[in-house]
Short mmCIF file of C-alpha atoms and ligand atoms in Angstrom, two decimals:
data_model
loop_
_atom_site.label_atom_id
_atom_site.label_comp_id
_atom_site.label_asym_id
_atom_site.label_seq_id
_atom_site.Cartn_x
_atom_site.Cartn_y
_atom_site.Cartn_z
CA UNK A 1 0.00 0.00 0.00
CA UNK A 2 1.20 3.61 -0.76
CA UNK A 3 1.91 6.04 1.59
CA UNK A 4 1.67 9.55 0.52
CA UNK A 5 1.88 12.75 3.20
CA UNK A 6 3.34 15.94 2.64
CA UNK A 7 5.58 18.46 4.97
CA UNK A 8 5.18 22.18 4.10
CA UNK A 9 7.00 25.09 5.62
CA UNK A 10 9.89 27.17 4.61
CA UNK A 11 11.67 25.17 2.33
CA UNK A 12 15.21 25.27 1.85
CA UNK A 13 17.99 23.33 0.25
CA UNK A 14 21.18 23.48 -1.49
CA UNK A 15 22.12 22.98 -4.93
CA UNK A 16 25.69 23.72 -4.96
CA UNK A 17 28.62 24.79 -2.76
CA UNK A 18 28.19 28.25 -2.17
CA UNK A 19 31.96 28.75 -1.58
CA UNK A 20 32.14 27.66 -5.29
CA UNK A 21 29.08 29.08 -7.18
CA UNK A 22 28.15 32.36 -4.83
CA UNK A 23 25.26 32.23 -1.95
CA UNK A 24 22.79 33.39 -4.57
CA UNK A 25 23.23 29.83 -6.67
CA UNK A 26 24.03 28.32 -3.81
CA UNK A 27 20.56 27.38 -2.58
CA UNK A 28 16.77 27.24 -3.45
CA UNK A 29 14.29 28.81 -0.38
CA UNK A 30 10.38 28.73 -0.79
CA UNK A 31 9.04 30.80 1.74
CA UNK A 32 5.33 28.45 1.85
CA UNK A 33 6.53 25.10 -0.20
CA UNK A 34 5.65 21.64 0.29
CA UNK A 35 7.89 18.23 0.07
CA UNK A 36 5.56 15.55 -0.82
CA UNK A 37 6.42 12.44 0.18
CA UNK A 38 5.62 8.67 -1.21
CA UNK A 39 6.95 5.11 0.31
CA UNK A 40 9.57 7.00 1.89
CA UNK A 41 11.12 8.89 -0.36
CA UNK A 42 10.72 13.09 -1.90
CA UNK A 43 7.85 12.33 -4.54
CA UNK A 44 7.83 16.57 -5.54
CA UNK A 45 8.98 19.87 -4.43
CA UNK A 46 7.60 23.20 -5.08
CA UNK A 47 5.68 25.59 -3.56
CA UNK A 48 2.47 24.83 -1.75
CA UNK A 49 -0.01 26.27 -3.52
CA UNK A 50 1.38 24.14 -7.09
CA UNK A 51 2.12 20.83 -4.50
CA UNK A 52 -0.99 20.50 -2.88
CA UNK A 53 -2.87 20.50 -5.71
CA UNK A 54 -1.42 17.78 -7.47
CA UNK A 55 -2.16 15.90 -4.11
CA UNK A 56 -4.98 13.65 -2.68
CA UNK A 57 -7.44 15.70 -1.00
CA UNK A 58 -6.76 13.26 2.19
CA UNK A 59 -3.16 13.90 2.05
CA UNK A 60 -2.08 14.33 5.62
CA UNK A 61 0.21 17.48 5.54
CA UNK A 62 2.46 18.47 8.60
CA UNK A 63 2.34 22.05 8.81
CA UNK A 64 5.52 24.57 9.82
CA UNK A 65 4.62 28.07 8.72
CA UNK A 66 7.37 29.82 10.61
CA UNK A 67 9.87 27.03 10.69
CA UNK A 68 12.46 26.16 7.56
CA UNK A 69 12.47 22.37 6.41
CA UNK A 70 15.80 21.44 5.31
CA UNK A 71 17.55 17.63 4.99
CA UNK A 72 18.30 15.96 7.49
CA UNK A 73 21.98 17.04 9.32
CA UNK A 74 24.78 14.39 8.25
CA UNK A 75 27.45 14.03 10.79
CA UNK A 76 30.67 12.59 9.52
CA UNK A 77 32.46 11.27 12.42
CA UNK A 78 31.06 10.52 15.71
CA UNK A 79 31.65 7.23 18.31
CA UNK A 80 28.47 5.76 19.42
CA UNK A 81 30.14 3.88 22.37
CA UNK A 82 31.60 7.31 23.69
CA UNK A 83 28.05 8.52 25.44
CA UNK A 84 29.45 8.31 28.94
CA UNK A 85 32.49 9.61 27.91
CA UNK A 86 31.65 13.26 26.75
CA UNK A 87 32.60 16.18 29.15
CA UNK A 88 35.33 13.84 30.65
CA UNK A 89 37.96 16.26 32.56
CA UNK A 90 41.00 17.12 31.57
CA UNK A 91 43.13 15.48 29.42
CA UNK A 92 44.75 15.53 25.48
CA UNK A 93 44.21 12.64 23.11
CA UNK A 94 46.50 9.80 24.31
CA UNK A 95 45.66 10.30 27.75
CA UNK A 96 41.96 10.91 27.22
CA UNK A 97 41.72 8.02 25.45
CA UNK A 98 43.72 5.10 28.37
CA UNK A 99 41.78 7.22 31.26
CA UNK A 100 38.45 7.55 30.02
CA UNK A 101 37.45 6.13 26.72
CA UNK A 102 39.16 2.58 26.60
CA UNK A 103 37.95 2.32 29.95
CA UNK A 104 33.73 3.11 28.88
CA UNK A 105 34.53 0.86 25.60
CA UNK A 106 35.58 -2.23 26.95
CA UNK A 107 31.65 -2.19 28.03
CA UNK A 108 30.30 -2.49 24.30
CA UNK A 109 31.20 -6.52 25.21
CA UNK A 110 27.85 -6.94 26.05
CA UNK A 111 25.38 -7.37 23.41
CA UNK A 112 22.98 -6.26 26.40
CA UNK A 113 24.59 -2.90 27.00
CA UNK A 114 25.83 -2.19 23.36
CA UNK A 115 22.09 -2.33 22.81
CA UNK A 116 20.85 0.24 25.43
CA UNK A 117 23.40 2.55 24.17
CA UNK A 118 22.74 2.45 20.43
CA UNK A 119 19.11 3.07 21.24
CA UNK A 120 19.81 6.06 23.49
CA UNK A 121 22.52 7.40 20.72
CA UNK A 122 20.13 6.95 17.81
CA UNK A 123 17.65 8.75 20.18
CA UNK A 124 19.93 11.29 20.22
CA UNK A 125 20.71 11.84 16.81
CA UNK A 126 16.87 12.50 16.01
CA UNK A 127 16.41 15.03 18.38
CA UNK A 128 19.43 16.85 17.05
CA UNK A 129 17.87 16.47 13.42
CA UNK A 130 20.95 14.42 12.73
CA UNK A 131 19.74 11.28 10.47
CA UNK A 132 22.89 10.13 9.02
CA UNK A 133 25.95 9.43 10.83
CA UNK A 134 29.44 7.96 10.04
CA UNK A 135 29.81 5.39 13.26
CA UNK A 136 32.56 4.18 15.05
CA UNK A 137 31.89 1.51 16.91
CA UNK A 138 34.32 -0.41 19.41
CA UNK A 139 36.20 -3.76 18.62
CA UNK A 140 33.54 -6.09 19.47
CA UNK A 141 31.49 -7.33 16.76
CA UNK A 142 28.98 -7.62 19.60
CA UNK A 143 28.86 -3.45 19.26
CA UNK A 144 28.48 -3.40 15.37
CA UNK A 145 25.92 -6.07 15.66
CA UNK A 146 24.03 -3.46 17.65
CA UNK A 147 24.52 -0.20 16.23
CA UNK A 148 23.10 -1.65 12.61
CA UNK A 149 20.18 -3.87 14.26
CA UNK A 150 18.77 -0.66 16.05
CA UNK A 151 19.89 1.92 13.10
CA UNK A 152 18.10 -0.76 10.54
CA UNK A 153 14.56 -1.06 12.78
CA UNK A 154 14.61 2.65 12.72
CA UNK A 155 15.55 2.09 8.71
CA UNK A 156 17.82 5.15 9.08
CA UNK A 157 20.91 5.98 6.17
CA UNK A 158 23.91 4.90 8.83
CA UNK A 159 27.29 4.36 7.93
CA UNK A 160 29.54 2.57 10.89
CA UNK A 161 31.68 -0.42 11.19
CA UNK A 162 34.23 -2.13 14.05
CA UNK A 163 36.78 -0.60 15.37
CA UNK A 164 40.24 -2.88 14.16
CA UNK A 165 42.75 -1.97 16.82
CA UNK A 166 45.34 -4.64 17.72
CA UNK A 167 48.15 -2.64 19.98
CA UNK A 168 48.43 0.09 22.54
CA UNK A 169 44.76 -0.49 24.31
CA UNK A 170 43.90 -2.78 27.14
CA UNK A 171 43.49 -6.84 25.89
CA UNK A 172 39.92 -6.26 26.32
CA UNK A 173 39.73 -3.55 23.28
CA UNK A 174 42.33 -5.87 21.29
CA UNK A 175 41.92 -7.72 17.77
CA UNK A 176 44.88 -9.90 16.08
CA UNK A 177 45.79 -8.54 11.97
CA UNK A 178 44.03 -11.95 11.66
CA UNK A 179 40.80 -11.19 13.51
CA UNK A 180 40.42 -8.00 13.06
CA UNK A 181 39.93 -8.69 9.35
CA UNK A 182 38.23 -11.95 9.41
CA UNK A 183 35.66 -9.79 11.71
CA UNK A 184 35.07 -6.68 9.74
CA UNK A 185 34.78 -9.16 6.65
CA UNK A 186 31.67 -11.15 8.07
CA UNK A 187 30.28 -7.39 9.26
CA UNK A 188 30.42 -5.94 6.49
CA UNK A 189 29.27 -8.93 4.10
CA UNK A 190 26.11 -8.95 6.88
CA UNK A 191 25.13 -5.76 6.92
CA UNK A 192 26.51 -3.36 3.78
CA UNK A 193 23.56 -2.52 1.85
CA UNK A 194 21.59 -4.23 4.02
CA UNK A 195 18.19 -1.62 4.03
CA UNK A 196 19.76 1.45 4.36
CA UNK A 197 22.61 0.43 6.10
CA UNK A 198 26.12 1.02 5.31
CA UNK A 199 29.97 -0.61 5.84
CA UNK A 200 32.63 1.58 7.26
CA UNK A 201 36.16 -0.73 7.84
CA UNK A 202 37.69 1.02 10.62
CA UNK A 203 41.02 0.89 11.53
CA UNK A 204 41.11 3.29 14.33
CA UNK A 205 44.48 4.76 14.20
CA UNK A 206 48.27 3.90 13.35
CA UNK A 207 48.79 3.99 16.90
CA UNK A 208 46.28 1.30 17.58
CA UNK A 209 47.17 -0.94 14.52
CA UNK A 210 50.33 -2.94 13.87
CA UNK A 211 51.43 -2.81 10.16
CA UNK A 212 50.26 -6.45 9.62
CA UNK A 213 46.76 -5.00 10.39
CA UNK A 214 47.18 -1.86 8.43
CA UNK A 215 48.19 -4.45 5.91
CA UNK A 216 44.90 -6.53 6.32
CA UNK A 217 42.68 -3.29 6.35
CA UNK A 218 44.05 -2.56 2.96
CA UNK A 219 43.29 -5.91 1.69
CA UNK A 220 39.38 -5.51 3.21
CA UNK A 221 39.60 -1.66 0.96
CA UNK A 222 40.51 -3.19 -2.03
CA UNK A 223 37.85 -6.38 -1.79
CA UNK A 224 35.29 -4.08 -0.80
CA UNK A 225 35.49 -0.82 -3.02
CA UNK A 226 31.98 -0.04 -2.52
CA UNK A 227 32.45 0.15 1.31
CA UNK A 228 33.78 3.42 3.11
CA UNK A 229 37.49 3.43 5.21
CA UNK A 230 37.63 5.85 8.75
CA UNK A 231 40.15 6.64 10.48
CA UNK A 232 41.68 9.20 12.69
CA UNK A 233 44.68 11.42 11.06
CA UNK A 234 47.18 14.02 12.73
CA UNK A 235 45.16 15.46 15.70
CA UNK A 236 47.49 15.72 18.30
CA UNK A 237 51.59 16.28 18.57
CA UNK A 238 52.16 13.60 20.68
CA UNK A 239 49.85 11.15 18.62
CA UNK A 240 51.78 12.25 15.29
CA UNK A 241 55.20 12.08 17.58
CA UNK A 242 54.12 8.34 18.33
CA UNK A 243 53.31 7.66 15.02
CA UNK A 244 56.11 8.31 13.79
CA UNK A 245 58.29 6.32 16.39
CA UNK A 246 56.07 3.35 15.41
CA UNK A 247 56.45 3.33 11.65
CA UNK A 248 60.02 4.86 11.28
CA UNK A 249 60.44 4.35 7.91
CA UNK A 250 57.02 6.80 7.00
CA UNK A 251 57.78 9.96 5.84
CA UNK A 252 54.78 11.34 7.64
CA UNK A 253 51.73 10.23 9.83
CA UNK A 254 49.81 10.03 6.20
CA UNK A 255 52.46 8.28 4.64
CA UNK A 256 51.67 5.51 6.90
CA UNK A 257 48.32 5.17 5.40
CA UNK A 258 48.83 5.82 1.97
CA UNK A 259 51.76 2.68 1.68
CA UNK A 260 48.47 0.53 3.10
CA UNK A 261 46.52 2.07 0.51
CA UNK A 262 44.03 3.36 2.50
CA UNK A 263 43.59 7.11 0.86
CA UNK A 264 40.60 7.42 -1.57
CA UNK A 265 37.28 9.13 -2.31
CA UNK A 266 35.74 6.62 0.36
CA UNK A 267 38.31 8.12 2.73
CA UNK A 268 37.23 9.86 5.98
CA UNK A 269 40.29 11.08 7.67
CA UNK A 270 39.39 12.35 11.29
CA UNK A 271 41.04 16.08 11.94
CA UNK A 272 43.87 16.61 9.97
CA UNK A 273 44.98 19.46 11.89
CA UNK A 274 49.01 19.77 11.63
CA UNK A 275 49.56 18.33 8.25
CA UNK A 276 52.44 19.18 6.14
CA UNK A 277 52.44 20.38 2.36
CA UNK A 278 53.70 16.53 1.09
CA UNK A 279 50.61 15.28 3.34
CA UNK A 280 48.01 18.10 2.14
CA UNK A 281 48.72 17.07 -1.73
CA UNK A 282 48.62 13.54 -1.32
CA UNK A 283 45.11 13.84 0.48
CA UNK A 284 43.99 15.57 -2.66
CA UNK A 285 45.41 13.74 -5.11
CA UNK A 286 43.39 10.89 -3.51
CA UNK A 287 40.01 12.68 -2.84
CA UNK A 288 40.82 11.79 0.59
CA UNK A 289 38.13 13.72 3.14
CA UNK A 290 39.29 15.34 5.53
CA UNK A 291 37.15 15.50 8.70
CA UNK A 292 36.84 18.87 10.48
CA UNK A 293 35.56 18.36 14.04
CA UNK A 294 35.76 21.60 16.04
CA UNK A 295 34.38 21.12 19.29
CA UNK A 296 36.41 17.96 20.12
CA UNK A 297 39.56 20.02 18.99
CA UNK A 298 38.82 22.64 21.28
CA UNK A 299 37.48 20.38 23.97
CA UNK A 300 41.03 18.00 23.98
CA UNK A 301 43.33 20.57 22.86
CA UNK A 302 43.96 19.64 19.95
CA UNK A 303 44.46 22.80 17.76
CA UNK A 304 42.91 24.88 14.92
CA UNK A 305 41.88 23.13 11.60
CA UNK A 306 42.79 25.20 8.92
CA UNK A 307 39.89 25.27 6.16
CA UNK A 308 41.64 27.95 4.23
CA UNK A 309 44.60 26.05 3.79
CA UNK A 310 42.61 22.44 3.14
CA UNK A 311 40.63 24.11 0.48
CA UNK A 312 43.55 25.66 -1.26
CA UNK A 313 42.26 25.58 -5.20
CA UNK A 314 46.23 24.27 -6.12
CA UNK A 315 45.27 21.11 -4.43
CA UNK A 316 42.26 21.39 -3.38
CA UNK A 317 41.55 18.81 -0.16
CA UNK A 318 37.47 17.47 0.39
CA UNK A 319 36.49 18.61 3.35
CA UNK A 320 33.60 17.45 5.83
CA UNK A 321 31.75 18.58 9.32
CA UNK A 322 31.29 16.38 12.40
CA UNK A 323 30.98 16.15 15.79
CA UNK A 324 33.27 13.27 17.19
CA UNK A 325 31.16 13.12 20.19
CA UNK A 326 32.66 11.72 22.66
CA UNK A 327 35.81 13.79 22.42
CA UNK A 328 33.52 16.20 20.60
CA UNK A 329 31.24 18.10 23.14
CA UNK A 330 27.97 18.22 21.55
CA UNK A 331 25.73 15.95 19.64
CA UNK A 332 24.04 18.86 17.98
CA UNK A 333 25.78 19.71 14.37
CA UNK A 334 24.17 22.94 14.99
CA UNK A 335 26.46 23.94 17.90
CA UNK A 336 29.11 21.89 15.96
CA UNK A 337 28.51 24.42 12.93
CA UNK A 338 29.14 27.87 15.89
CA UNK A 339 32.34 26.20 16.93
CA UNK A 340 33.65 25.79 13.69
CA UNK A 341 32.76 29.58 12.81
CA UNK A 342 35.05 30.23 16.14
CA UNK A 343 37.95 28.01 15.30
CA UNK A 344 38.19 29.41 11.77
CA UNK A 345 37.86 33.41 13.39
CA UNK A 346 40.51 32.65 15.30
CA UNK A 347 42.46 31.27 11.89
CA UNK A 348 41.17 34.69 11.15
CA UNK A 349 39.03 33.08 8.17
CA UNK A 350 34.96 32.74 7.71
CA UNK A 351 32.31 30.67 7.72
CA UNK A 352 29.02 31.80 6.28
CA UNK A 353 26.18 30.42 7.69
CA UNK A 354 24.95 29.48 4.15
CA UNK A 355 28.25 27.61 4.04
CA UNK A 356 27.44 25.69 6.94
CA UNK A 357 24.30 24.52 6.33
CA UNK A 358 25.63 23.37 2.87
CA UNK A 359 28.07 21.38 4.89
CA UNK A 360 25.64 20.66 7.32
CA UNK A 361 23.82 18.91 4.63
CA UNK A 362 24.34 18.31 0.29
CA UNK A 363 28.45 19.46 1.58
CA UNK A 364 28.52 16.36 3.97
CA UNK A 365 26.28 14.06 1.53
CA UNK A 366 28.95 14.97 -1.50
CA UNK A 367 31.76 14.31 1.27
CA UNK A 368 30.47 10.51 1.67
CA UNK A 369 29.46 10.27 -2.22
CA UNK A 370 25.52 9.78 -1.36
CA UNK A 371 24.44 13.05 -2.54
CA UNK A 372 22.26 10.83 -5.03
CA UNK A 373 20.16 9.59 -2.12
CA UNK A 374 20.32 12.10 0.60
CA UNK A 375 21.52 15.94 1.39
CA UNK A 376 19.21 17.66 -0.30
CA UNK A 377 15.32 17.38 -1.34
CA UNK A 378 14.81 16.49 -4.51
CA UNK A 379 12.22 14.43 -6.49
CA UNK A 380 13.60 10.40 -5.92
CA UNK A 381 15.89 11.45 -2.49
CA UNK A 382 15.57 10.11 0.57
CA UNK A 383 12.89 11.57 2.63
CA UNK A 384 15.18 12.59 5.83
CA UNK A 385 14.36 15.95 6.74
CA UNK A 386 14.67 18.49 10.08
CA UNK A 387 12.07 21.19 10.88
CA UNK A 388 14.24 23.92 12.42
CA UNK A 389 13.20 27.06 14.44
CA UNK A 390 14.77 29.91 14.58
CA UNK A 391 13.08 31.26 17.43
CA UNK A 392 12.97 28.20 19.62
CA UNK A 393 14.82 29.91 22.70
CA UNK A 394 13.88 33.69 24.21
CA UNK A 395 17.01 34.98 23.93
CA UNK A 396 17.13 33.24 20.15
CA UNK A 397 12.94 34.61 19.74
CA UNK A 398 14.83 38.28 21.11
CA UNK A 399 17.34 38.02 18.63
CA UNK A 400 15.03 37.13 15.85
CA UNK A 401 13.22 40.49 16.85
CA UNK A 402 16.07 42.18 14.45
CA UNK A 403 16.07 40.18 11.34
CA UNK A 404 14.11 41.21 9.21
CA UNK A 405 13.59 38.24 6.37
CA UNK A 406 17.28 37.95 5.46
CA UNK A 407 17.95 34.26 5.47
CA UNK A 408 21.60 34.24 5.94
CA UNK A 409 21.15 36.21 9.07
CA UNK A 410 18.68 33.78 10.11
CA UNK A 411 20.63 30.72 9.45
CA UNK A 412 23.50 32.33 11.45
CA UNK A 413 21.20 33.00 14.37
CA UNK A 414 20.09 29.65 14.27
CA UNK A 415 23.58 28.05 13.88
CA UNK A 416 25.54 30.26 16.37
CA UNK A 417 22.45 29.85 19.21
CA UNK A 418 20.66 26.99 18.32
CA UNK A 419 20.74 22.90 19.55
CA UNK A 420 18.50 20.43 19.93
CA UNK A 421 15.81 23.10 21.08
CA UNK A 422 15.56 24.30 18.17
CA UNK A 423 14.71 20.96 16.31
CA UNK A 424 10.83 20.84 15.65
CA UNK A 425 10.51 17.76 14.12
CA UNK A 426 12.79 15.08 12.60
CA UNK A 427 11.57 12.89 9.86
CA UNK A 428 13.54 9.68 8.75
CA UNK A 429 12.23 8.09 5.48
CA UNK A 430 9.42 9.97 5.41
CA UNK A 431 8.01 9.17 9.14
CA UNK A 432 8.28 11.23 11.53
CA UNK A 433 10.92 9.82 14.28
CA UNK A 434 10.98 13.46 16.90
CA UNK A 435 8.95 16.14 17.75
CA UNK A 436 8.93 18.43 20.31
N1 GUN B 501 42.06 8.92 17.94
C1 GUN B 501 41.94 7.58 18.09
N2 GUN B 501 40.81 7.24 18.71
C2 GUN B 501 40.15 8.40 18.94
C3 GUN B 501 38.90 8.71 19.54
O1 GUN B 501 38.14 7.85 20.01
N3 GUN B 501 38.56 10.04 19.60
C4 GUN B 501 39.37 11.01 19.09
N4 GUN B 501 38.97 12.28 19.16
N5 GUN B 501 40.56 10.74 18.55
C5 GUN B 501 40.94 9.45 18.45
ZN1 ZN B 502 37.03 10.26 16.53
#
């Protein structure tokens, strides 16, 4: 049986990047349009008046005069198994990581627990208007097995996969080369394209992998093109210091990964914060992404990611937006969006809120090569979409009191005091899966 129903509000999505093509190209805004939606995915856009007439009469329609409807936010990096370990005290990386998060991971063991947390994170997500994700999860296949069951019932677009880490962690977090392979493999072959689920192999850093499992993660890369690769890349001095004492012969920290052959346009490279010119050009050469993740490298220490500098047209690097919650600070990409505008003022560079909410959405979608399915509404996409309000808070309904109908200002209210109070309503597939 068909399902048709139909969101209407203030419709906007992006077309293009608007660092490349201008604002004005950039985007398309109805002020009263209408997404129709059929069997779960965008069935017509327009405005409401053309829409709704094309409609059955009985057609429910959810109704957001004063709120914009936009995708659904895509977050490119985040740890699922890292809820309890948010707002942790006082550490950088390597010792964040021994005192707090291999301690909450080693948890994920049990199928029981792994479950209760992937229900709570996916709760999350939805009430942030986040409705894809790129997933870490930990080394058990016990916590993969969970994250994709729960994601799949909620038949959400999720990428995530097992974390392959076979050094420098307690034995309780610890795969073999062997394992670690043999495990992702029967993962992956379960659950890639399984609904709308997706394979990430995840080797979680260089620190955490021996070469012989660098080796093997290269092997599952090349068997599996059609799956994505994460890992973590140059965050932290003492993590690139240690990188480099454990694979002597690299010539950098991405050297390490590129003789495994793990850069590509499936690529997702966590931070890449100090990176040198050799590094930079070989990431773009690639398509490597690199993942910018501002409030976990404020929140550890880690330093300033440097768009500008990324996104230098000579060799140009792909760039995405995420939260890496749990050294990231916030589940909302909203929040994530303000802290990135912060880092890059004090690179003394900008971020246009129309820029971010391309990012936020069709930027991040391009970033993980689904823009086909989801990142933007359009006739055959996805129907994952976020009802945002502007005016959610009093001091963000105050604010409000001063724009008068320029979007850009609005967007930048919204991004620069807005979380998850300011998500109305979050639809996944066409249902709706929050409201508040
Ligand atoms: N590097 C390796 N593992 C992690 C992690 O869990 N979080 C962050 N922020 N960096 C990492
Ligand atoms: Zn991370």
């Amino acid at each position: 049986m068909t399902t048709i129903r139909a969101v209407r509000g203030r419709v906007l999505t992006f077309l293009d990047d608007p660092a490349l093509v201008g604002p004005k190209a950039s985007h398309r805004y109805l002020a009263d349009g209408v997404v129709a939606i059929r069997d779960g995915r965008i069935a017509a856009v327009g405005s409401a008046d053309e829409v709704l007439a094309t409609l059955p009469a009985d057609t429910p329609v959810d109704h957001h005069p004063d709120h914009l409807v936009l995708p659904g936010l895509i977050d490119t990096h985040i740890h699922y198994p890292q809820s309890r370990v948010i707002a942790s005290y006082g550490a950088q990386l390597l010792e964040w990581l021994q005192k707090y998060t291999f301690v909450e991971e080693q948890k994920l063991k049990d199928p029981a627990h792994a479950a209760a947390v992937a229900t709570f994170f996916l709760d999350e997500l939805f009430r942030n208007g986040t409705t894809t994700a790129v997933v870490y999860c930990t080394v058990h296949p016990e916590s993969v097995e969970a994250f994709f069951a729960e994601s799949h019932r909620r038949n959400a677009r999720m990428i995530a996969g097992k974390v392959m880490m076979d050094r420098g962690a307690p034995a309780g977090l610890l795969d073999t080369a062997e394992r670690g392979y043999r495990e992702s493999k029967e993962l992956l072959q379960r659950w890639h394209g399984i609904g709308r689920q997706l394979y990430a192999i995840t080797p979680r850093f260089a620190i955490t992998s021996t070469e012989a499992q660098l080796e093997a993660a290269g092997a599952l890369v090349r068997e599996h093109s059609d799956a994505w690769l994460q890992t973590h890349l140059s965050e932290n001095l003492a993590e690139i210091a240690l990188a480099k004492e454990l694979f002597p012969w690299a010539r950098s920290y991405t050297d390490i990964y590129d003789r495994y052959g793990l850069l590509g346009p499936r690529s997702l490279f966590g931070h890449c914060i100090h990176l040198g010119e050799d590094e930079l050009a070989r990431l773009s050469a690639t398509g490597s992404v690199a993942v910018f993740c501002p409030t976990s490298n404020l929140f550890i220490g880690s330093g300033l990611f440097d768009m500008a500098k990324l996104r230098d047209a000579a060799r140009p690097v792909r760039v995405s937006l995420a939260t890496d919650v749990g050294g990231g600070t916030s589940y909302s990409m909203l929040r994530t969006a303000a802290e990135a505008y912060k880092v890059l003022q004090l690179r003394r560079q900008n971020l246009p809120a129309l820029d971010a909410f391309y990012l936020m959405t069709l930027g991040n979608a391009r970033a993980l090569g689904l823009d086909d399915r989801i990142g933007a509404l359009r006739p055959g996409h996805e129907a994952d979409l976020v009802v945002l309000d502007a005016r959610a808070t009093p001091a963000m309904a105050h604010r409000m009191e001063s724009v008068r109908g320029d979007l850009a200002e609005e967007l930048f209210v919204l991004m620069t005091l807005g979380d998850d109070r300011a998500v109305r309503a979050t639809y996944v597939a066409g249902e709706k899966v929050h409201a508040a």
